[in-house]
Tab-separated table of C-alpha atoms and ligand atoms in Angstrom:
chain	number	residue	atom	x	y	z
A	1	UNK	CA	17.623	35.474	-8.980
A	2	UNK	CA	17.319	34.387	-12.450
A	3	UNK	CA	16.987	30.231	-13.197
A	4	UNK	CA	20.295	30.970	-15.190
A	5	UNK	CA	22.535	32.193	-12.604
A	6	UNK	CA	21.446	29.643	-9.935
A	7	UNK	CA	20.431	25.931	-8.889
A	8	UNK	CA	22.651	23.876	-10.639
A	9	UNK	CA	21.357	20.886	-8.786
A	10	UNK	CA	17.361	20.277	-9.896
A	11	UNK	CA	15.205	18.743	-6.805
A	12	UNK	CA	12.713	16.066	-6.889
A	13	UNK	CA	9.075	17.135	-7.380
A	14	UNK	CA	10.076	20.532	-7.207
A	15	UNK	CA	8.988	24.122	-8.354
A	16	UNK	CA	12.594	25.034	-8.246
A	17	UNK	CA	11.882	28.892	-8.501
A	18	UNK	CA	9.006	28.873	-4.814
A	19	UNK	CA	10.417	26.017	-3.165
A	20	UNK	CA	11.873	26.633	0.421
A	21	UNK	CA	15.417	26.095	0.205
A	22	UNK	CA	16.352	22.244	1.199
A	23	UNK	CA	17.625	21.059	4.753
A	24	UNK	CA	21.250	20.621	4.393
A	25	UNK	CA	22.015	17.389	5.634
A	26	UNK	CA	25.737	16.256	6.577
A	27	UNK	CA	25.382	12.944	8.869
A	28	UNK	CA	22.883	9.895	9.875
A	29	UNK	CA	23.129	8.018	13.130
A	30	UNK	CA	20.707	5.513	13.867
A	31	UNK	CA	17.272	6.937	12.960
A	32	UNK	CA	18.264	10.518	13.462
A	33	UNK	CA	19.285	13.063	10.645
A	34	UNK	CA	21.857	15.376	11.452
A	35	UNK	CA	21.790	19.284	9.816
A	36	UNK	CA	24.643	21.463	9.090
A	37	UNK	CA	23.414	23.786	11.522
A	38	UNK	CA	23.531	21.030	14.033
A	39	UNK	CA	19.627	20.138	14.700
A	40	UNK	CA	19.379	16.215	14.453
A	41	UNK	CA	16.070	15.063	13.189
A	42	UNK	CA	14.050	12.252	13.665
A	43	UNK	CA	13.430	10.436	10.939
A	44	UNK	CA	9.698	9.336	10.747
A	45	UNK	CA	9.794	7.901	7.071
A	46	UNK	CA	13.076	6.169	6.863
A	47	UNK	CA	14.234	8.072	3.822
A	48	UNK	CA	11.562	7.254	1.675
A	49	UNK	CA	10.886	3.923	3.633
A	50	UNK	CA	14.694	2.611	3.212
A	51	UNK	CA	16.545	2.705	5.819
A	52	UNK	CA	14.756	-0.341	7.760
A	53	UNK	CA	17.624	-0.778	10.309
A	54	UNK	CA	18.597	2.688	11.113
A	55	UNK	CA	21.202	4.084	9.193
A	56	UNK	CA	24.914	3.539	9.865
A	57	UNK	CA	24.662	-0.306	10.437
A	58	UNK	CA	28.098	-1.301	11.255
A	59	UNK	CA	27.741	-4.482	9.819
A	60	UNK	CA	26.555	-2.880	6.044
A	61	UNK	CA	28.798	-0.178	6.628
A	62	UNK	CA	31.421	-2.831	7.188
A	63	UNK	CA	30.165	-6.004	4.000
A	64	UNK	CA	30.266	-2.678	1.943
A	65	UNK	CA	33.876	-1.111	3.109
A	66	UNK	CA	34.991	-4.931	2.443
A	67	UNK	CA	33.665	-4.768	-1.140
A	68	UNK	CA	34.662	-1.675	-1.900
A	69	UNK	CA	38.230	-2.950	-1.574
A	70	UNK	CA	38.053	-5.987	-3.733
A	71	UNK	CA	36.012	-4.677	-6.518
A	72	UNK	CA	33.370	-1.849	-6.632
A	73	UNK	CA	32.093	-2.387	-9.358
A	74	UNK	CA	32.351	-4.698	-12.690
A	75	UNK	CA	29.854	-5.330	-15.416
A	76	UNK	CA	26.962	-7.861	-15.619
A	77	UNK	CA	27.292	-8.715	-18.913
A	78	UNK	CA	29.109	-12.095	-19.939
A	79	UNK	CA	30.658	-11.637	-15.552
A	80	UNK	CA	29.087	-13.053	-12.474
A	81	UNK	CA	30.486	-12.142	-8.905
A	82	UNK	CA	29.828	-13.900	-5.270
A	83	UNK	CA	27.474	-11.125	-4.025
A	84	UNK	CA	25.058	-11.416	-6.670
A	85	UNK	CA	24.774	-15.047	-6.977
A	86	UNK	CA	24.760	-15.167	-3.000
A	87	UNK	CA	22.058	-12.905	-2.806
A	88	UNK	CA	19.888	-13.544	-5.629
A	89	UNK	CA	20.251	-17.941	-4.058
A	90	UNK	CA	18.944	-15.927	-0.705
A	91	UNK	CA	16.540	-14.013	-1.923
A	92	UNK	CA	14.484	-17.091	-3.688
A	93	UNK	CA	14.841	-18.655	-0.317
A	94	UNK	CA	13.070	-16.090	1.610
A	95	UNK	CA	10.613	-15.245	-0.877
A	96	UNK	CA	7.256	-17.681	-1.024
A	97	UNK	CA	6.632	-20.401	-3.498
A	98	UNK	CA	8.872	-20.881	-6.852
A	99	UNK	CA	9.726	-17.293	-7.352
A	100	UNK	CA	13.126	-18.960	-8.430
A	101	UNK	CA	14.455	-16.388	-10.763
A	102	UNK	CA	16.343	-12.838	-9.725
A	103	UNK	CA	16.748	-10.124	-12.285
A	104	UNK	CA	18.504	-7.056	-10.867
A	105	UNK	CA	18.480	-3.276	-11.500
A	106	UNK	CA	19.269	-0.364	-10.037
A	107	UNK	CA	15.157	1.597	-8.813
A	108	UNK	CA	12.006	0.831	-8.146
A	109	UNK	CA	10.969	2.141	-11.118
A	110	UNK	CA	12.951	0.448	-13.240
A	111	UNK	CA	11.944	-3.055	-11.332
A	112	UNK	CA	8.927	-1.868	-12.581
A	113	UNK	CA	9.940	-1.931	-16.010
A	114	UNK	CA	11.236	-4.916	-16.508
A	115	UNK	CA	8.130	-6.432	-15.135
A	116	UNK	CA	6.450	-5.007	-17.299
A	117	UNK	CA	8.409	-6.376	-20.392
A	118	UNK	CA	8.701	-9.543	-18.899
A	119	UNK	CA	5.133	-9.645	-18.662
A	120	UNK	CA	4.611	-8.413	-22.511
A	121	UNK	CA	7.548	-10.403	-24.000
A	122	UNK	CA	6.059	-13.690	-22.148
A	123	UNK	CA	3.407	-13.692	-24.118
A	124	UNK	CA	5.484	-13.205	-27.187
A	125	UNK	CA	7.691	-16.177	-26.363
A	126	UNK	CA	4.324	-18.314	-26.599
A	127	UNK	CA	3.758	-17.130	-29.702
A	128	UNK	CA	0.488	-14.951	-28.945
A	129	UNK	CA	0.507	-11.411	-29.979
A	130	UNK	CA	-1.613	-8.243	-28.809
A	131	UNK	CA	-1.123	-8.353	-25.359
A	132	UNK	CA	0.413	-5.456	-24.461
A	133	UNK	CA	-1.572	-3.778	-22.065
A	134	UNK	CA	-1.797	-4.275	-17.913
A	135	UNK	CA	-4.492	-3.676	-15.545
A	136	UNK	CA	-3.664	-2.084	-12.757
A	137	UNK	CA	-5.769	-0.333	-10.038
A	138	UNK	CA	-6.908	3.229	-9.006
A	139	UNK	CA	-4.776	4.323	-6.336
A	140	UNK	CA	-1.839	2.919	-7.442
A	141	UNK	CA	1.674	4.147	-7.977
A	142	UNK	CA	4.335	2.318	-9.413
A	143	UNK	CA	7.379	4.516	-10.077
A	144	UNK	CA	8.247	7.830	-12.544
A	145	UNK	CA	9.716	5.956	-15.576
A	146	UNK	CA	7.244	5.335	-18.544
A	147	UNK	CA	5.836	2.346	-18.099
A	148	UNK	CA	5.844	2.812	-14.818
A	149	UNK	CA	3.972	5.763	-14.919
A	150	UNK	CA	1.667	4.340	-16.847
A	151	UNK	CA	0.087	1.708	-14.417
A	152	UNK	CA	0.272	5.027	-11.499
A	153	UNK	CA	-3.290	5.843	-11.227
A	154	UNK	CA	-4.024	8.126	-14.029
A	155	UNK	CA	-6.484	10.588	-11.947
A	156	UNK	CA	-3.524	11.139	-9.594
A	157	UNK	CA	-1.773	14.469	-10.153
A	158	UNK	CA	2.103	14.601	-10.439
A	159	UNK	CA	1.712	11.916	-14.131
A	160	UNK	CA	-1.217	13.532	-15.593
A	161	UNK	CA	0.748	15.694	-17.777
A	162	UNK	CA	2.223	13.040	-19.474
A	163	UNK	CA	-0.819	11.064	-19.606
A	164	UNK	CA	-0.414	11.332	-24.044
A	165	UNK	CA	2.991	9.271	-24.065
A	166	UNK	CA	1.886	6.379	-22.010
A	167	UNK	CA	0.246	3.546	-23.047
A	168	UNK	CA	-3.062	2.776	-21.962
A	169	UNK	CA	-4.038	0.614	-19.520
A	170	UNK	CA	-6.922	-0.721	-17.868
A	171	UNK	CA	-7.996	0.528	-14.260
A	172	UNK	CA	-10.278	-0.943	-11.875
A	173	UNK	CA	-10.953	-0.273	-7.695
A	174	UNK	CA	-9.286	-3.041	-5.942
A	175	UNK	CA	-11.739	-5.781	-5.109
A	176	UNK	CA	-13.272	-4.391	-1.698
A	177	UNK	CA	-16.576	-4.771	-2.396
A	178	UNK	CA	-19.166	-7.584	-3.922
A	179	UNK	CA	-19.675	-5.307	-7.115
A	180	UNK	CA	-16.085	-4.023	-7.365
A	181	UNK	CA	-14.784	-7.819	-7.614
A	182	UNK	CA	-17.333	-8.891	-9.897
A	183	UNK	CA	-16.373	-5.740	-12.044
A	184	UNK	CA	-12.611	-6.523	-11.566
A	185	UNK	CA	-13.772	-9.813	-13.299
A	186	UNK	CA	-16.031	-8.414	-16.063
A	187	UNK	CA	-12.792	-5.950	-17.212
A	188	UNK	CA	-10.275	-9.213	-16.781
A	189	UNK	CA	-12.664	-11.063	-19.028
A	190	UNK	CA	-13.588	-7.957	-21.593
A	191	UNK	CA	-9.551	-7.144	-22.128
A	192	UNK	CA	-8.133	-10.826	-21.422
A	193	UNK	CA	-6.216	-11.072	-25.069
A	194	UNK	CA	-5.556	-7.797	-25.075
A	195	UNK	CA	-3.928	-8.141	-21.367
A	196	UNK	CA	-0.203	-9.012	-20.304
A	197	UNK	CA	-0.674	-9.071	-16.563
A	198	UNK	CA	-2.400	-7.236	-13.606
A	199	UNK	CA	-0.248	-5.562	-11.397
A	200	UNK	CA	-0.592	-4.292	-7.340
A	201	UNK	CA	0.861	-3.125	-4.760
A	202	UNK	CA	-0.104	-6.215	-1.708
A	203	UNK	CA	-1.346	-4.787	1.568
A	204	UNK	CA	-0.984	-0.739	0.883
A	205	UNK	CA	-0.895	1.486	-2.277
A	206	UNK	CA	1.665	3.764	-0.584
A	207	UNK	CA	2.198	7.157	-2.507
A	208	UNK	CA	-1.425	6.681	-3.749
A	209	UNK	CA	-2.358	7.800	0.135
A	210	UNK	CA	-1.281	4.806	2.688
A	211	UNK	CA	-4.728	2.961	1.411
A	212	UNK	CA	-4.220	-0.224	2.676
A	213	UNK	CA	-6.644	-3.191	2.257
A	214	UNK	CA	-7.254	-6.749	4.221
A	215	UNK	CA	-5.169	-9.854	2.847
A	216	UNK	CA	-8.183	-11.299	1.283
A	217	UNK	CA	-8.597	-8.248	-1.382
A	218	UNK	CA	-5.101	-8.953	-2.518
A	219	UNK	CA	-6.491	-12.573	-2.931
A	220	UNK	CA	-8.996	-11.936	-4.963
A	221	UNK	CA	-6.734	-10.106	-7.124
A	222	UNK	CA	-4.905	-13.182	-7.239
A	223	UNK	CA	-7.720	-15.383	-7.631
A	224	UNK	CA	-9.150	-13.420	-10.468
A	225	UNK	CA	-6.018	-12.746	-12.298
A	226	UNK	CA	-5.374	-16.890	-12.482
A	227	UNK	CA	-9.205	-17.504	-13.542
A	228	UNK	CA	-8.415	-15.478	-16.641
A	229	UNK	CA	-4.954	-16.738	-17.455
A	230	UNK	CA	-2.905	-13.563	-16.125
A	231	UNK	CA	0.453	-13.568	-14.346
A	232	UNK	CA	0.408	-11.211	-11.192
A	233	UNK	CA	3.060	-8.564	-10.565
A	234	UNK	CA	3.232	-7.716	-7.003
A	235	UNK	CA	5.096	-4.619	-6.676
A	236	UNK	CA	6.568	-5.054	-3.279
A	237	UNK	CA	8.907	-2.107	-3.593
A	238	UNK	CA	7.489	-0.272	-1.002
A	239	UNK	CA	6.130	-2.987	1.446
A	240	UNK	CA	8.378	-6.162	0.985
A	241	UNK	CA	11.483	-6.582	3.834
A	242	UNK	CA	8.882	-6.369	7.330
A	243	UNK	CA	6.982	-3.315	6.356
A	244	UNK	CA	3.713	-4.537	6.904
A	245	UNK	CA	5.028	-6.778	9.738
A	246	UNK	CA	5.520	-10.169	7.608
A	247	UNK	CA	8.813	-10.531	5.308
A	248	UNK	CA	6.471	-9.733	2.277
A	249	UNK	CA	2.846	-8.403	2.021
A	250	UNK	CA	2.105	-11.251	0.241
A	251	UNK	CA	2.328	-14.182	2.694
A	252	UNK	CA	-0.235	-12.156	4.796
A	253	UNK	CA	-2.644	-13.424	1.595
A	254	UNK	CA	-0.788	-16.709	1.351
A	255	UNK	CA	-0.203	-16.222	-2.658
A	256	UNK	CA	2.485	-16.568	-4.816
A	257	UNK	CA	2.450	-13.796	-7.745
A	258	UNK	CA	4.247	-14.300	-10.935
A	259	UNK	CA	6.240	-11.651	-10.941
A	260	UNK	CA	7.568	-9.831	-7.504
A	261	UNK	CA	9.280	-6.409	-7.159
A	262	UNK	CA	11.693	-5.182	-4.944
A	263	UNK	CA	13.762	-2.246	-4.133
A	264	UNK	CA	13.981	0.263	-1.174
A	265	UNK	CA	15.042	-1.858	2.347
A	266	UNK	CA	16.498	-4.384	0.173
A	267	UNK	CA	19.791	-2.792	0.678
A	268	UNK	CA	18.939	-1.962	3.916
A	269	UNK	CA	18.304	1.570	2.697
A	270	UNK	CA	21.982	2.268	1.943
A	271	UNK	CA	22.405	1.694	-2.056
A	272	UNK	CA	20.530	2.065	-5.040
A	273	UNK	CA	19.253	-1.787	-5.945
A	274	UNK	CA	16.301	-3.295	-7.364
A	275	UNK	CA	15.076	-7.231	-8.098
A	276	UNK	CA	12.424	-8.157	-10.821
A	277	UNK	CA	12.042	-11.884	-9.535
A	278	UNK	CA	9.663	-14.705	-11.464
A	279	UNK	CA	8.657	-17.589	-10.786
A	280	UNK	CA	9.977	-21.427	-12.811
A	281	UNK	CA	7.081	-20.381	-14.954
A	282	UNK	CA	7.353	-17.267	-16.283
A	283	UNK	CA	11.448	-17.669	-16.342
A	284	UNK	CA	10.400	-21.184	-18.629
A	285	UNK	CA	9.292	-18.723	-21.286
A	286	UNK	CA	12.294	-16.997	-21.394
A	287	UNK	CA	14.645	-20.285	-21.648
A	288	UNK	CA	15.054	-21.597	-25.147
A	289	UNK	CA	17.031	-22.198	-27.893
A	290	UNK	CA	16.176	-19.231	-29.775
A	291	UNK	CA	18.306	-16.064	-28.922
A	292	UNK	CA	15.449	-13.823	-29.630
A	293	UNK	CA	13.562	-15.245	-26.846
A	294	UNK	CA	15.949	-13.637	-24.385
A	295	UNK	CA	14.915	-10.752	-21.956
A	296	UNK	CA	16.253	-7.940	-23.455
A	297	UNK	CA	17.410	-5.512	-20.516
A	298	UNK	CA	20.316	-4.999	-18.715
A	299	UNK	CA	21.209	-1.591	-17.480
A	300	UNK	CA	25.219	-0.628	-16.947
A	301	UNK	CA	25.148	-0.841	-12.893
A	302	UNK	CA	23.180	-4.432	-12.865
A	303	UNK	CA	23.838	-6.266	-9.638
A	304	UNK	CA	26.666	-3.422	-8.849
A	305	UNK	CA	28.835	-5.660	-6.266
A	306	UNK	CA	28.733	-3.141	-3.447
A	307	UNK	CA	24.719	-2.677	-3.596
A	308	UNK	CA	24.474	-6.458	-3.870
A	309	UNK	CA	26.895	-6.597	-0.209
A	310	UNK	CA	25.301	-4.176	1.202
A	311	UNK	CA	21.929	-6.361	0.544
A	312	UNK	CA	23.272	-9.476	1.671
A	313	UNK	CA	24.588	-7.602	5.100
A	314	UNK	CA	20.849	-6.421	5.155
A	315	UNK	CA	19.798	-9.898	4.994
A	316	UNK	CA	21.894	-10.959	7.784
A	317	UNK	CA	19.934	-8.372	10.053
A	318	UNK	CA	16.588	-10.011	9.502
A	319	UNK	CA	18.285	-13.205	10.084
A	320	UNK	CA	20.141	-11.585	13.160
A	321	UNK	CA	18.183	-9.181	14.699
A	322	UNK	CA	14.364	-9.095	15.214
A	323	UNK	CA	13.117	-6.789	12.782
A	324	UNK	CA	9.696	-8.283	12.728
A	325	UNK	CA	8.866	-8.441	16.201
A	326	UNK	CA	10.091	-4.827	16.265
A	327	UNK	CA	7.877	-3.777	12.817
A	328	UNK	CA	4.893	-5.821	15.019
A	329	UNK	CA	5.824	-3.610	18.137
A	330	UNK	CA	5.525	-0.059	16.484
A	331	UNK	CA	2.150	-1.538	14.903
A	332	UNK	CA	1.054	-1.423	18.461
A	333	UNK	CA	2.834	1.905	19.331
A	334	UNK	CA	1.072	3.504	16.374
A	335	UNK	CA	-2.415	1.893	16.887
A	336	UNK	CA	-2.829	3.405	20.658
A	337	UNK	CA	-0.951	6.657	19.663
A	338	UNK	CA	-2.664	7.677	16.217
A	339	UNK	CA	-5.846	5.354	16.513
A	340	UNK	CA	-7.501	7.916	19.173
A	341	UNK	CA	-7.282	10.771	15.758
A	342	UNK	CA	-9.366	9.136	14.586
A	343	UNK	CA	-12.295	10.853	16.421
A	344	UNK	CA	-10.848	14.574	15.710
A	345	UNK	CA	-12.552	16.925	14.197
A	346	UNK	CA	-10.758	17.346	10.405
A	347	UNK	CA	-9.514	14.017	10.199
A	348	UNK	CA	-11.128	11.280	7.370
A	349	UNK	CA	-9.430	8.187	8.772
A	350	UNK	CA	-6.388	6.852	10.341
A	351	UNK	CA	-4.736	4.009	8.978
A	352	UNK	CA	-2.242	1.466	10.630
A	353	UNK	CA	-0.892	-1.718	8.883
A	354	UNK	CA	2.509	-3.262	10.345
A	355	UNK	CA	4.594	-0.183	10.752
A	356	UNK	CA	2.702	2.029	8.711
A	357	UNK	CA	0.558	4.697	10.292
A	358	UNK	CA	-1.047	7.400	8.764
A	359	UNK	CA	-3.362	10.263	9.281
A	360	UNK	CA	-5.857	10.993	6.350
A	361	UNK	CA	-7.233	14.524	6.908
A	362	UNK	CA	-10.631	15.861	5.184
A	363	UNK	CA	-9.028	18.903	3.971
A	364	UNK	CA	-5.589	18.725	2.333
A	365	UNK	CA	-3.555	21.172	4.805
A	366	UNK	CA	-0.620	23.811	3.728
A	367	UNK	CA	1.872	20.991	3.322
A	368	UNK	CA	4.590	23.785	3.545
A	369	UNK	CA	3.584	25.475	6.731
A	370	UNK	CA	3.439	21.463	8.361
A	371	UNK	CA	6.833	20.505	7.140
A	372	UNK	CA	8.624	23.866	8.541
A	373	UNK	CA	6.215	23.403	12.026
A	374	UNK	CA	7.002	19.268	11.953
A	375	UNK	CA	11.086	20.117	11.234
A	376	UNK	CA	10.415	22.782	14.587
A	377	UNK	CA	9.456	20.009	16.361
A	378	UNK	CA	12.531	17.946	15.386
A	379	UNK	CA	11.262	15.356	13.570
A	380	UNK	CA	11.616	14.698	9.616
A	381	UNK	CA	8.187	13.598	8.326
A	382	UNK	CA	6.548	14.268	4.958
A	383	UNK	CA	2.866	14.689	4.485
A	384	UNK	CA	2.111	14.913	0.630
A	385	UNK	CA	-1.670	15.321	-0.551
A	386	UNK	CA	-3.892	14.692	2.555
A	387	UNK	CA	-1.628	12.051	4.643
A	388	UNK	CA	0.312	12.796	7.132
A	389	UNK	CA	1.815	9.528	7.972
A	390	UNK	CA	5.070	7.191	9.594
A	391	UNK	CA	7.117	4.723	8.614
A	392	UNK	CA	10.119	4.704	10.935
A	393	UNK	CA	12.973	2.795	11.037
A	394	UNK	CA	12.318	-0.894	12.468
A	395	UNK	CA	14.892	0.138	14.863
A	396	UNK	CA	13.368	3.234	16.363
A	397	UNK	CA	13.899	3.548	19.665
A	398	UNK	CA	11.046	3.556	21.580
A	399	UNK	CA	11.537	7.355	22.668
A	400	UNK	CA	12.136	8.222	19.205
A	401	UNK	CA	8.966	6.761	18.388
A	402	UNK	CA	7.002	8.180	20.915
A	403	UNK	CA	8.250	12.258	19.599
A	404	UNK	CA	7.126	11.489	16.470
A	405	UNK	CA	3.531	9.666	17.386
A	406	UNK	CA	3.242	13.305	20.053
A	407	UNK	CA	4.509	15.263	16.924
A	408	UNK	CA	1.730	14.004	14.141
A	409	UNK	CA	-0.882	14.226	17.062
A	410	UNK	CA	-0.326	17.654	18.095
A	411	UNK	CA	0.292	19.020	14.252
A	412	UNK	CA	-3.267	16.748	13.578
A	413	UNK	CA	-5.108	18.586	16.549
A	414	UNK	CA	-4.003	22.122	15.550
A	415	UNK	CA	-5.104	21.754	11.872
A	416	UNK	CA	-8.156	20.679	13.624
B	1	PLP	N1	6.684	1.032	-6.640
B	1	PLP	C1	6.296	1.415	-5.418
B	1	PLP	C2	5.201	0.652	-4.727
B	1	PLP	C3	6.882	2.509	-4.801
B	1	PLP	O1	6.457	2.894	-3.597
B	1	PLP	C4	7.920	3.194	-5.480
B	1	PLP	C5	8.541	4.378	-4.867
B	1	PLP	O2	8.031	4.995	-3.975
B	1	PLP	C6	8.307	2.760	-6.738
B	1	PLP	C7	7.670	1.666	-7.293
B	1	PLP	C8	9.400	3.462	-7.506
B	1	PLP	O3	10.636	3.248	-6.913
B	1	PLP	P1	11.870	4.231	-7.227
B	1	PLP	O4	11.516	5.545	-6.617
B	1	PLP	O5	13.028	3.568	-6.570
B	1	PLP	O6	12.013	4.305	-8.692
């Protein structure tokens, strides 16, 4: 087969002409995935760490059916509509300190973005010039669009090709260490005017390997990045909404950043939606008499009205239903079931943080053969790199669970 005569849909991270052929997917019911042929999977990484409360929710399924009927969609521009202003009031509630101010879009990536030119247009607005670069730390990932690229670790593989378009920023290891945080400070204090922000993922650098650190490195990021004048852009895209076991990563550290992303669970893992939100401060910069001190985004599906219900149903759940006592309960189940790897033959580490666990192997493994032997075992879970890893559904049941902790164990002891 020719690539003219076939594949008229293009995958994600894909060599479209070796790639196995994808599952064909036709339902979701609670955490399970359901195949044309009629094998039901287990999903063991909540569609790219969405789907926090299962899929299907009735009571999404049912704010979004509502919306649908009144009015799918209309623009952002010069329009407001309930669902956003609802959910943009709840959101500042929920998140810590004065992050006061909700900018929507429709990706992480994109989140991302706008972060980053509200971090680079601050500066601007106070009249200084020349800062227009981030630091950002090895391990990182941030998203596939430019500038999100650009603050994705640059050793890591699947950017480095574009490495020429990007602009440069400055990397440093995250503060573990005595010397790393007093070289975190030296770069802060060689680059400070050339700097807009420093930007990290709290808790875990996910699709950098499930690296997670203690609260008080994320602290110290904080700490350092106020001693040298710097807002902080916590990219909470993959870990914010009980990942990690609190609402956000960041009130494990007890910090406010400047500038929080979000995207993923915030729907609930049903629509495409994404919040840039800033604090009284950074929005002050932005609020003034001169038009050209406006943030100048705004992207054609901003605040779409169904993504925005489905979010607020999501909401509801956490207020409803006891999503954090259940991420805190698979934190256990994953602790005595993947802990114990630790001690195999072939395996680096295992990591668990909230509910989060992952395997880091010392080889990386045929990541094709594991997928087809993980699929045979009926369970959907993606190792990329070295990791094999989980992030279920908050609302796995505990069986569920339990097949896909005996699933990663027995696939870990036969790469042994
Ligand atoms: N930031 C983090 C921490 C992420 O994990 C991701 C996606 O995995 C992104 C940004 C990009 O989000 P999206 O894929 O929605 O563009």
């Amino acid at each position: 087969m020719t690539a003219r005569d076939s594949h008229p849909l293009w995958r994600p991270y894909t060599q479209m002409k070796s790639a196995a052929p994808p599952l064909e997917a036709v339902a979701t019911r609670g955490s399970r995935i359901v195949l044309a042929d009629g094998r039901e999977l287990i999903d063991g990484i909540a569609s790219w760490w969405t789907a926090v409360h299962g899929y299907n929710h009735p009571h999404i399924a049912a704010s979004v059916a509502d919306q649908l009927a009144a009015m799918p969609h209309v623009m952002f521009g010069g329009l407001t509509h309930a669902p956003a202003e609802r959910l943009a009031q709840r959101l500042t509630e929920r998140l810590p300190g004065d992050l006061n101010h909700v900018f929507f879009t429709d990706s992480g990536s994109v989140a991302v973005e706008v972060a980053l030119k509200m971090a680079v247009q601050l500066w601007l607005n106070r009249g200084k010039t020349g800062r227009t670069r981030v630091l950002a730390f090895r391990g990182g990932y941030h998203g596939d669009t430019m500038g999100a690229m650009s603050a994705c670790d640059p050793e890591e593989g699947m950017h480095r090709r574009f490495g020429a378009y990007l602009p440069t920023q400055v990397f440093c290891e995250l503060p573990r260490t005595a010397d790393q945080e007093a070289a975190l400070d030296a770069a802060l204090a060689r680059h400070r005017h050339e700097l807009a922000a420093v930007i990290v993922e709290p808790l875990v650098q996910g699709a950098g390997g499930m690296l997670t650190h203690p609260p008080e490195v994320l602290a110290t990021v904080a700490r350092l990045a106020r001693r040298h004048g710097l807002p902080l852009i916590a990219d909470e895209i993959f870990t914010g909404f009980a990942r990690t076991g609190t609402l956000f990563a960041c009130e494990q550290a007890g910090i406010v950043p400047d500038i929080l992303c979000l995207s993923k669970a915030l729907t609930g893992g049903t629509m495409a939606l994404a919040a840039t939100v800033a604090t009284t401060e950074i929005f002050s910069a932005f609020w003034s008499d001169d038009p050209a001190a406006a943030l100048m985004h705004g992207p054609t599906f901003m605040a779409n009205p169904l993504a925005c219900a489905a979010a607020n149903a999501s909401l509801d759940l956490f207020e409803t239903e006891p999503r954090l006592e259940q991420a805190r309960a698979i934190a256990t189940r994953l602790e005595d079931g993947l802990r114990p790897l630790a001690r195999s033959p072939g395996v680096r580490a295992v990591r668990v943080l909230g509910a989060i666990g992952a395997v880091q192997f010392a080889e990386a493994p045929d990541l094709t053969a594991l997928k087809q032997r993980l699929v045979a075992r009926g369970v959907w879970v993606r190792p990329f790199g070295d990791i094999l890893y989980l992030t279920p559904a908050l609302t796995v049941p505990e069986d569920d669970l339990d097949r896909l902790i005996a699933a990663v164990v027995a696939e870990t002891r036969a790469l042994a």
